[in-house]
PDB file of C-alpha atoms in Angstrom:
ATOM      1  CA  MET A   1     -15.138  41.652 -13.670  1.00  0.00           C
ATOM      2  CA  THR A   2     -17.208  44.658 -12.660  1.00  0.00           C
ATOM      3  CA  SER A   3     -17.981  45.626  -9.107  1.00  0.00           C
ATOM      4  CA  ALA A   4     -20.303  47.880  -7.158  1.00  0.00           C
ATOM      5  CA  SER A   5     -21.504  51.002  -8.947  1.00  0.00           C
ATOM      6  CA  GLY A   6     -19.089  53.907  -8.679  1.00  0.00           C
ATOM      7  CA  PHE A   7     -16.037  51.945  -7.531  1.00  0.00           C
ATOM      8  CA  SER A   8     -12.689  52.257  -9.243  1.00  0.00           C
ATOM      9  CA  ASP A   9      -9.174  51.688  -7.938  1.00  0.00           C
ATOM     10  CA  PRO A  10      -6.558  52.176 -10.655  1.00  0.00           C
ATOM     11  CA  CYS A  11      -3.761  51.833  -8.070  1.00  0.00           C
ATOM     12  CA  ALA A  12      -4.692  48.383  -6.779  1.00  0.00           C
ATOM     13  CA  GLU A  13      -2.893  46.364  -9.450  1.00  0.00           C
ATOM     14  CA  LYS A  14       0.300  48.310  -8.791  1.00  0.00           C
ATOM     15  CA  MET A  15       0.290  47.272  -5.126  1.00  0.00           C
ATOM     16  CA  LEU A  16      -0.676  43.610  -5.466  1.00  0.00           C
ATOM     17  CA  PRO A  17       1.758  41.052  -4.026  1.00  0.00           C
ATOM     18  CA  ALA A  18       3.124  38.629  -6.640  1.00  0.00           C
ATOM     19  CA  PHE A  19       0.695  35.768  -5.899  1.00  0.00           C
ATOM     20  CA  PHE A  20      -2.406  37.966  -6.137  1.00  0.00           C
ATOM     21  CA  ALA A  21      -1.025  39.757  -9.182  1.00  0.00           C
ATOM     22  CA  CYS A  22      -0.862  36.355 -10.922  1.00  0.00           C
ATOM     23  CA  LEU A  23      -4.439  35.577  -9.906  1.00  0.00           C
ATOM     24  CA  HIS A  24      -5.552  38.940 -11.237  1.00  0.00           C
ATOM     25  CA  LYS A  25      -3.855  38.339 -14.587  1.00  0.00           C
ATOM     26  CA  ALA A  26      -5.401  34.880 -14.791  1.00  0.00           C
ATOM     27  CA  ALA A  27      -8.864  36.302 -14.095  1.00  0.00           C
ATOM     28  CA  ARG A  28      -8.444  38.911 -16.815  1.00  0.00           C
ATOM     29  CA  PHE A  29      -7.232  36.232 -19.247  1.00  0.00           C
ATOM     30  CA  VAL A  30     -10.209  33.986 -18.511  1.00  0.00           C
ATOM     31  CA  SER A  31     -12.571  36.939 -18.968  1.00  0.00           C
ATOM     32  CA  LEU A  32     -11.268  37.448 -22.496  1.00  0.00           C
ATOM     33  CA  PHE A  33     -12.709  34.032 -23.405  1.00  0.00           C
ATOM     34  CA  GLY A  34     -16.191  34.824 -22.180  1.00  0.00           C
ATOM     35  CA  ALA A  35     -15.939  33.286 -18.734  1.00  0.00           C
ATOM     36  CA  GLY A  36     -16.271  36.596 -16.914  1.00  0.00           C
ATOM     37  CA  GLY A  37     -19.811  35.686 -15.904  1.00  0.00           C
ATOM     38  CA  ILE A  38     -18.578  32.580 -14.096  1.00  0.00           C
ATOM     39  CA  LEU A  39     -15.975  34.583 -12.199  1.00  0.00           C
ATOM     40  CA  ARG A  40     -18.608  37.148 -11.355  1.00  0.00           C
ATOM     41  CA  TYR A  41     -20.925  34.453 -10.037  1.00  0.00           C
ATOM     42  CA  GLN A  42     -18.203  32.848  -7.916  1.00  0.00           C
ATOM     43  CA  PHE A  43     -16.387  35.896  -6.586  1.00  0.00           C
ATOM     44  CA  GLY A  44     -18.620  38.882  -7.273  1.00  0.00           C
ATOM     45  CA  PRO A  45     -20.251  39.042  -3.837  1.00  0.00           C
ATOM     46  CA  VAL A  46     -16.926  39.176  -2.012  1.00  0.00           C
ATOM     47  CA  VAL A  47     -15.564  41.731  -4.465  1.00  0.00           C
ATOM     48  CA  ASP A  48     -18.654  43.847  -3.911  1.00  0.00           C
ATOM     49  CA  LEU A  49     -18.252  43.660  -0.138  1.00  0.00           C
ATOM     50  CA  LEU A  50     -14.773  45.165  -0.337  1.00  0.00           C
ATOM     51  CA  ALA A  51     -15.833  47.718  -2.938  1.00  0.00           C
ATOM     52  CA  MET A  52     -18.923  48.835  -1.036  1.00  0.00           C
ATOM     53  CA  ARG A  53     -17.203  49.260   2.315  1.00  0.00           C
ATOM     54  CA  THR A  54     -14.533  51.302   0.521  1.00  0.00           C
ATOM     55  CA  LEU A  55     -17.151  53.491  -1.171  1.00  0.00           C
ATOM     56  CA  ALA A  56     -18.968  53.988   2.133  1.00  0.00           C
ATOM     57  CA  ILE A  57     -15.819  55.180   3.897  1.00  0.00           C
ATOM     58  CA  ASP A  58     -14.826  57.326   0.905  1.00  0.00           C
ATOM     59  CA  GLN A  59     -18.134  59.170   1.219  1.00  0.00           C
ATOM     60  CA  ILE A  60     -17.610  59.697   4.938  1.00  0.00           C
ATOM     61  CA  VAL A  61     -14.138  61.140   4.343  1.00  0.00           C
ATOM     62  CA  LEU A  62     -15.207  63.469   1.530  1.00  0.00           C
ATOM     63  CA  SER A  63     -18.252  64.642   3.483  1.00  0.00           C
ATOM     64  CA  ALA A  64     -16.059  65.591   6.455  1.00  0.00           C
ATOM     65  CA  VAL A  65     -13.424  67.281   4.282  1.00  0.00           C
ATOM     66  CA  ASN A  66     -16.066  69.276   2.397  1.00  0.00           C
ATOM     67  CA  ASP A  67     -17.932  70.360   5.528  1.00  0.00           C
ATOM     68  CA  ARG A  68     -17.686  74.156   5.448  1.00  0.00           C
ATOM     69  CA  ALA A  69     -18.508  74.483   9.149  1.00  0.00           C
ATOM     70  CA  VAL A  70     -15.355  72.589  10.190  1.00  0.00           C
ATOM     71  CA  LYS A  71     -12.065  72.791   8.344  1.00  0.00           C
ATOM     72  CA  THR A  72     -10.685  69.253   8.204  1.00  0.00           C
ATOM     73  CA  GLU A  73      -7.081  69.146   7.009  1.00  0.00           C
ATOM     74  CA  GLN A  74      -5.834  65.834   8.407  1.00  0.00           C
ATOM     75  CA  ILE A  75      -6.696  62.205   7.663  1.00  0.00           C
ATOM     76  CA  VAL A  76      -5.236  59.391   9.733  1.00  0.00           C
ATOM     77  CA  ILE A  77      -5.495  55.828   8.402  1.00  0.00           C
ATOM     78  CA  LEU A  78      -4.863  53.274  11.144  1.00  0.00           C
ATOM     79  CA  GLY A  79      -3.542  49.913   9.997  1.00  0.00           C
ATOM     80  CA  ALA A  80      -3.331  51.401   6.512  1.00  0.00           C
ATOM     81  CA  GLY A  81      -1.993  48.303   4.763  1.00  0.00           C
ATOM     82  CA  LEU A  82      -2.426  48.787   1.017  1.00  0.00           C
ATOM     83  CA  ASP A  83      -4.982  51.601   1.346  1.00  0.00           C
ATOM     84  CA  SER A  84      -4.882  53.666  -1.856  1.00  0.00           C
ATOM     85  CA  ARG A  85      -6.964  56.718  -0.934  1.00  0.00           C
ATOM     86  CA  ALA A  86      -3.991  59.084  -1.037  1.00  0.00           C
ATOM     87  CA  PHE A  87      -3.386  58.102  -4.670  1.00  0.00           C
ATOM     88  CA  ARG A  88      -6.889  57.730  -6.096  1.00  0.00           C
ATOM     89  CA  LEU A  89      -9.404  59.810  -4.083  1.00  0.00           C
ATOM     90  CA  HIS A  90      -9.900  63.234  -5.645  1.00  0.00           C
ATOM     91  CA  GLY A  91     -10.935  66.100  -3.381  1.00  0.00           C
ATOM     92  CA  LEU A  92      -8.128  65.718  -0.834  1.00  0.00           C
ATOM     93  CA  ALA A  93      -5.718  68.273  -2.289  1.00  0.00           C
ATOM     94  CA  ASP A  94      -5.816  70.386   0.897  1.00  0.00           C
ATOM     95  CA  THR A  95      -5.374  67.512   3.334  1.00  0.00           C
ATOM     96  CA  ASN A  96      -2.394  65.859   4.982  1.00  0.00           C
ATOM     97  CA  ILE A  97      -2.657  62.077   5.209  1.00  0.00           C
ATOM     98  CA  PHE A  98      -0.897  60.067   7.893  1.00  0.00           C
ATOM     99  CA  GLU A  99      -0.749  56.333   7.209  1.00  0.00           C
ATOM    100  CA  VAL A 100      -0.085  54.346  10.382  1.00  0.00           C
ATOM    101  CA  ASP A 101       1.109  50.767  10.124  1.00  0.00           C
ATOM    102  CA  HIS A 102       3.788  48.296  11.144  1.00  0.00           C
ATOM    103  CA  PRO A 103       7.250  49.143   9.731  1.00  0.00           C
ATOM    104  CA  ALA A 104       7.471  45.895   7.739  1.00  0.00           C
ATOM    105  CA  SER A 105       4.122  46.498   6.033  1.00  0.00           C
ATOM    106  CA  GLN A 106       5.072  50.059   5.172  1.00  0.00           C
ATOM    107  CA  GLN A 107       8.385  49.018   3.674  1.00  0.00           C
ATOM    108  CA  TYR A 108       6.584  46.885   1.081  1.00  0.00           C
ATOM    109  CA  LYS A 109       3.961  49.531   0.331  1.00  0.00           C
ATOM    110  CA  ARG A 110       6.478  52.335  -0.088  1.00  0.00           C
ATOM    111  CA  ALA A 111       8.389  50.247  -2.601  1.00  0.00           C
ATOM    112  CA  GLN A 112       5.221  49.402  -4.565  1.00  0.00           C
ATOM    113  CA  THR A 113       3.940  52.992  -4.673  1.00  0.00           C
ATOM    114  CA  ALA A 114       7.254  54.679  -5.445  1.00  0.00           C
ATOM    115  CA  GLY A 115       6.020  55.674  -8.909  1.00  0.00           C
ATOM    116  CA  LEU A 116       2.612  56.967  -7.777  1.00  0.00           C
ATOM    117  CA  LYS A 117       1.952  60.631  -7.016  1.00  0.00           C
ATOM    118  CA  PRO A 118      -0.291  61.427  -4.023  1.00  0.00           C
ATOM    119  CA  LEU A 119      -3.352  63.590  -4.701  1.00  0.00           C
ATOM    120  CA  THR A 120      -2.987  65.143  -1.247  1.00  0.00           C
ATOM    121  CA  ARG A 121      -1.028  68.048   0.179  1.00  0.00           C
ATOM    122  CA  SER A 122       1.232  65.552   1.889  1.00  0.00           C
ATOM    123  CA  LEU A 123       1.461  61.839   2.639  1.00  0.00           C
ATOM    124  CA  LYS A 124       3.427  60.667   5.640  1.00  0.00           C
ATOM    125  CA  PHE A 125       4.089  57.062   6.575  1.00  0.00           C
ATOM    126  CA  VAL A 126       4.043  56.697  10.356  1.00  0.00           C
ATOM    127  CA  ALA A 127       5.733  53.449  11.359  1.00  0.00           C
ATOM    128  CA  VAL A 128       4.236  52.139  14.599  1.00  0.00           C
ATOM    129  CA  ASP A 129       4.843  48.836  16.321  1.00  0.00           C
ATOM    130  CA  PHE A 130       1.780  48.770  18.565  1.00  0.00           C
ATOM    131  CA  GLU A 131       3.497  46.329  20.913  1.00  0.00           C
ATOM    132  CA  ARG A 132       6.251  48.855  21.665  1.00  0.00           C
ATOM    133  CA  ASP A 133       5.447  52.331  20.368  1.00  0.00           C
ATOM    134  CA  SER A 134       3.095  55.114  21.424  1.00  0.00           C
ATOM    135  CA  LEU A 135       0.624  56.028  18.674  1.00  0.00           C
ATOM    136  CA  GLU A 136       0.347  59.575  20.005  1.00  0.00           C
ATOM    137  CA  GLN A 137       4.074  60.144  20.177  1.00  0.00           C
ATOM    138  CA  LYS A 138       4.724  58.761  16.708  1.00  0.00           C
ATOM    139  CA  LEU A 139       1.973  60.874  15.136  1.00  0.00           C
ATOM    140  CA  LEU A 140       3.168  64.053  16.828  1.00  0.00           C
ATOM    141  CA  GLU A 141       6.727  63.360  15.710  1.00  0.00           C
ATOM    142  CA  ALA A 142       5.441  62.980  12.135  1.00  0.00           C
ATOM    143  CA  GLY A 143       3.890  66.457  12.226  1.00  0.00           C
ATOM    144  CA  PHE A 144       0.316  65.637  13.202  1.00  0.00           C
ATOM    145  CA  ASN A 145      -1.386  68.696  14.741  1.00  0.00           C
ATOM    146  CA  PRO A 146      -3.837  67.787  17.547  1.00  0.00           C
ATOM    147  CA  LYS A 147      -5.408  71.253  17.307  1.00  0.00           C
ATOM    148  CA  HIS A 148      -6.662  70.611  13.770  1.00  0.00           C
ATOM    149  CA  SER A 149      -9.822  68.629  13.067  1.00  0.00           C
ATOM    150  CA  SER A 150      -9.158  65.193  11.588  1.00  0.00           C
ATOM    151  CA  VAL A 151     -10.830  62.187  10.022  1.00  0.00           C
ATOM    152  CA  TRP A 152      -9.667  58.849  11.408  1.00  0.00           C
ATOM    153  CA  ILE A 153     -10.163  55.713   9.293  1.00  0.00           C
ATOM    154  CA  TRP A 154     -10.023  52.334  11.012  1.00  0.00           C
ATOM    155  CA  GLU A 155     -10.903  49.782   8.327  1.00  0.00           C
ATOM    156  CA  GLY A 156     -10.441  46.020   8.537  1.00  0.00           C
ATOM    157  CA  VAL A 157      -8.709  46.093  11.923  1.00  0.00           C
ATOM    158  CA  VAL A 158     -10.871  46.104  15.058  1.00  0.00           C
ATOM    159  CA  MET A 159     -12.268  42.594  14.479  1.00  0.00           C
ATOM    160  CA  TYR A 160      -8.745  41.329  15.209  1.00  0.00           C
ATOM    161  CA  LEU A 161      -8.344  43.363  18.417  1.00  0.00           C
ATOM    162  CA  SER A 162      -9.255  42.712  22.022  1.00  0.00           C
ATOM    163  CA  ASP A 163     -11.560  45.153  23.825  1.00  0.00           C
ATOM    164  CA  GLU A 164      -8.586  46.517  25.748  1.00  0.00           C
ATOM    165  CA  ALA A 165      -6.566  47.207  22.598  1.00  0.00           C
ATOM    166  CA  MET A 166      -9.503  48.849  20.845  1.00  0.00           C
ATOM    167  CA  ARG A 167     -10.358  51.027  23.837  1.00  0.00           C
ATOM    168  CA  SER A 168      -6.808  52.248  24.344  1.00  0.00           C
ATOM    169  CA  THR A 169      -6.616  53.315  20.688  1.00  0.00           C
ATOM    170  CA  LEU A 170     -10.042  54.980  20.829  1.00  0.00           C
ATOM    171  CA  ALA A 171      -8.885  56.902  23.896  1.00  0.00           C
ATOM    172  CA  ALA A 172      -5.757  58.040  22.036  1.00  0.00           C
ATOM    173  CA  ILE A 173      -7.874  59.160  19.072  1.00  0.00           C
ATOM    174  CA  ALA A 174     -10.132  61.151  21.379  1.00  0.00           C
ATOM    175  CA  ARG A 175      -7.161  62.855  23.059  1.00  0.00           C
ATOM    176  CA  LEU A 176      -5.768  63.895  19.681  1.00  0.00           C
ATOM    177  CA  SER A 177      -9.097  65.097  18.258  1.00  0.00           C
ATOM    178  CA  PRO A 178     -10.561  68.586  18.736  1.00  0.00           C
ATOM    179  CA  ALA A 179     -14.241  69.334  18.169  1.00  0.00           C
ATOM    180  CA  GLY A 180     -15.428  68.478  14.676  1.00  0.00           C
ATOM    181  CA  SER A 181     -13.199  65.430  14.230  1.00  0.00           C
ATOM    182  CA  HIS A 182     -14.625  62.162  12.913  1.00  0.00           C
ATOM    183  CA  VAL A 183     -13.744  58.505  13.286  1.00  0.00           C
ATOM    184  CA  ALA A 184     -15.003  55.826  10.867  1.00  0.00           C
ATOM    185  CA  ILE A 185     -14.625  52.244  12.054  1.00  0.00           C
ATOM    186  CA  GLU A 186     -15.441  49.143  10.047  1.00  0.00           C
ATOM    187  CA  TYR A 187     -16.356  46.244  12.310  1.00  0.00           C
ATOM    188  CA  ARG A 188     -17.938  42.804  12.103  1.00  0.00           C
ATOM    189  CA  GLU A 189     -20.918  41.490  13.998  1.00  0.00           C
ATOM    190  CA  PRO A 190     -20.906  38.037  15.601  1.00  0.00           C
ATOM    191  CA  THR A 191     -22.950  35.311  13.900  1.00  0.00           C
ATOM    192  CA  THR A 192     -24.744  32.283  15.268  1.00  0.00           C
ATOM    193  CA  GLY A 193     -21.686  30.145  14.523  1.00  0.00           C
ATOM    194  CA  ASN A 194     -23.829  27.651  12.580  1.00  0.00           C
ATOM    195  CA  ASP A 195     -23.041  29.055   9.165  1.00  0.00           C
ATOM    196  CA  PHE A 196     -20.641  26.967   7.073  1.00  0.00           C
ATOM    197  CA  TRP A 197     -18.893  29.938   5.459  1.00  0.00           C
ATOM    198  CA  GLN A 198     -18.458  31.713   8.765  1.00  0.00           C
ATOM    199  CA  ARG A 199     -16.881  28.607  10.304  1.00  0.00           C
ATOM    200  CA  TYR A 200     -14.666  28.184   7.243  1.00  0.00           C
ATOM    201  CA  MET A 201     -13.460  31.797   7.307  1.00  0.00           C
ATOM    202  CA  ASN A 202     -12.825  31.717  11.047  1.00  0.00           C
ATOM    203  CA  ALA A 203     -10.749  28.554  10.663  1.00  0.00           C
ATOM    204  CA  LEU A 204      -8.817  30.038   7.740  1.00  0.00           C
ATOM    205  CA  LEU A 205      -8.049  33.234   9.654  1.00  0.00           C
ATOM    206  CA  ARG A 206      -6.883  31.254  12.654  1.00  0.00           C
ATOM    207  CA  ARG A 207      -4.533  29.263  10.403  1.00  0.00           C
ATOM    208  CA  CYS A 208      -3.172  32.577   9.116  1.00  0.00           C
ATOM    209  CA  GLY A 209      -2.544  33.733  12.677  1.00  0.00           C
ATOM    210  CA  GLU A 210      -5.284  36.391  12.570  1.00  0.00           C
ATOM    211  CA  PRO A 211      -8.352  35.064  14.413  1.00  0.00           C
ATOM    212  CA  GLN A 212     -11.310  37.407  14.590  1.00  0.00           C
ATOM    213  CA  ILE A 213     -11.358  37.886  18.359  1.00  0.00           C
ATOM    214  CA  GLY A 214     -13.175  41.217  18.218  1.00  0.00           C
ATOM    215  CA  LEU A 215     -16.619  40.585  16.718  1.00  0.00           C
ATOM    216  CA  ARG A 216     -19.051  43.115  18.199  1.00  0.00           C
ATOM    217  CA  THR A 217     -22.729  44.023  18.054  1.00  0.00           C
ATOM    218  CA  GLU A 218     -24.137  47.379  16.957  1.00  0.00           C
ATOM    219  CA  GLU A 219     -25.083  48.172  20.542  1.00  0.00           C
ATOM    220  CA  SER A 220     -21.658  47.349  21.959  1.00  0.00           C
ATOM    221  CA  MET A 221     -19.854  49.436  19.322  1.00  0.00           C
ATOM    222  CA  ARG A 222     -22.116  52.387  19.995  1.00  0.00           C
ATOM    223  CA  LEU A 223     -21.366  52.129  23.712  1.00  0.00           C
ATOM    224  CA  GLU A 224     -17.620  51.925  23.042  1.00  0.00           C
ATOM    225  CA  LEU A 225     -17.630  55.113  20.981  1.00  0.00           C
ATOM    226  CA  GLU A 226     -19.847  56.985  23.403  1.00  0.00           C
ATOM    227  CA  SER A 227     -17.666  55.925  26.323  1.00  0.00           C
ATOM    228  CA  ALA A 228     -14.641  57.346  24.500  1.00  0.00           C
ATOM    229  CA  GLY A 229     -16.407  60.701  24.055  1.00  0.00           C
ATOM    230  CA  PHE A 230     -17.769  60.354  20.517  1.00  0.00           C
ATOM    231  CA  LYS A 231     -21.327  61.030  19.373  1.00  0.00           C
ATOM    232  CA  VAL A 232     -22.463  58.313  16.975  1.00  0.00           C
ATOM    233  CA  ILE A 233     -23.841  59.896  13.820  1.00  0.00           C
ATOM    234  CA  SER A 234     -24.296  56.815  11.632  1.00  0.00           C
ATOM    235  CA  ASP A 235     -23.949  53.036  11.641  1.00  0.00           C
ATOM    236  CA  ASP A 236     -24.783  51.147   8.465  1.00  0.00           C
ATOM    237  CA  GLY A 237     -23.916  47.864   6.815  1.00  0.00           C
ATOM    238  CA  MET A 238     -24.319  45.528   3.879  1.00  0.00           C
ATOM    239  CA  VAL A 239     -28.044  46.003   3.295  1.00  0.00           C
ATOM    240  CA  ASP A 240     -27.634  49.792   3.234  1.00  0.00           C
ATOM    241  CA  TRP A 241     -24.557  49.594   0.992  1.00  0.00           C
ATOM    242  CA  CYS A 242     -26.254  47.270  -1.499  1.00  0.00           C
ATOM    243  CA  GLN A 243     -29.087  49.745  -1.906  1.00  0.00           C
ATOM    244  CA  LYS A 244     -26.794  52.755  -2.143  1.00  0.00           C
ATOM    245  CA  PHE A 245     -24.120  51.340  -4.450  1.00  0.00           C
ATOM    246  CA  LYS A 246     -26.137  48.732  -6.373  1.00  0.00           C
ATOM    247  CA  GLY A 247     -23.839  45.927  -5.289  1.00  0.00           C
ATOM    248  CA  ARG A 248     -24.556  42.231  -5.103  1.00  0.00           C
ATOM    249  CA  ARG A 249     -25.226  41.027  -1.589  1.00  0.00           C
ATOM    250  CA  PRO A 250     -22.393  38.750  -0.428  1.00  0.00           C
ATOM    251  CA  SER A 251     -22.904  35.293   0.958  1.00  0.00           C
ATOM    252  CA  SER A 252     -23.677  35.051   4.651  1.00  0.00           C
ATOM    253  CA  PHE A 253     -20.106  34.879   5.924  1.00  0.00           C
ATOM    254  CA  ALA A 254     -19.529  38.428   4.677  1.00  0.00           C
ATOM    255  CA  GLU A 255     -22.826  40.017   5.734  1.00  0.00           C
ATOM    256  CA  PRO A 256     -21.924  41.134   9.284  1.00  0.00           C
ATOM    257  CA  ALA A 257     -19.645  43.953   8.005  1.00  0.00           C
ATOM    258  CA  ARG A 258     -20.681  47.417   9.211  1.00  0.00           C
ATOM    259  CA  CYS A 259     -19.209  50.908   9.515  1.00  0.00           C
ATOM    260  CA  ILE A 260     -19.891  53.157  12.493  1.00  0.00           C
ATOM    261  CA  VAL A 261     -19.068  56.870  12.449  1.00  0.00           C
ATOM    262  CA  GLY A 262     -18.485  59.000  15.510  1.00  0.00           C
ATOM    263  CA  ARG A 263     -17.867  62.707  15.950  1.00  0.00           C
ATOM    264  CA  ILE A 264     -16.276  64.672  18.757  1.00  0.00           C
TER     265      ILE A 264
END
């Protein structure tokens, strides 16, 4: 099943949990018998959403790293989860990546990626329990240099955070970022609440213990970044990504996804 133009993640299958690995194998098996079109019709839009937001953030990262005016040597991925950029994104050979996540999540990922070689100068897993630990302290202990320009990636996280939690982390990012640093934040806009898929997804996420309590408008996200000391340099979403990456527009429950980029 193909996805948005230009997207490829050869590491994804390696990191899949057992249940999703079985689904992936089943999908590939079904495709062999000519049913790939049906899978594409049913799941293609959601696949494209994930692929396009990944491509959009990849471009932001590579643009910052290749900016000759500012030497960017550090990338921090907040709530990294199963992010694979350190293993698949070429052009980061001179960068140090710091993946920040809960210790339990990192334990699984480190086991799954044990056979993969990072394409970066270094990859450090920074275990942070946000209920107990200081993000700043943990990063500094891991070798993060606050005097060096950085790119911060915050993907698939802030929609689950309160305003207070988001603001405290933005403030920490600003304190650790000298001039020329960037932050890229994927967020979700609120909907009217009348859409079936949106109601279904919200109910499903609540059942999973991860309600989307942090849906925010373009204007509110811009104000949050500016209040933290960032200059907003871009803010685009699904319509822009579909045009840029030739992806299929997802159904309405997935449309509010956007990515805002700020610079110190």
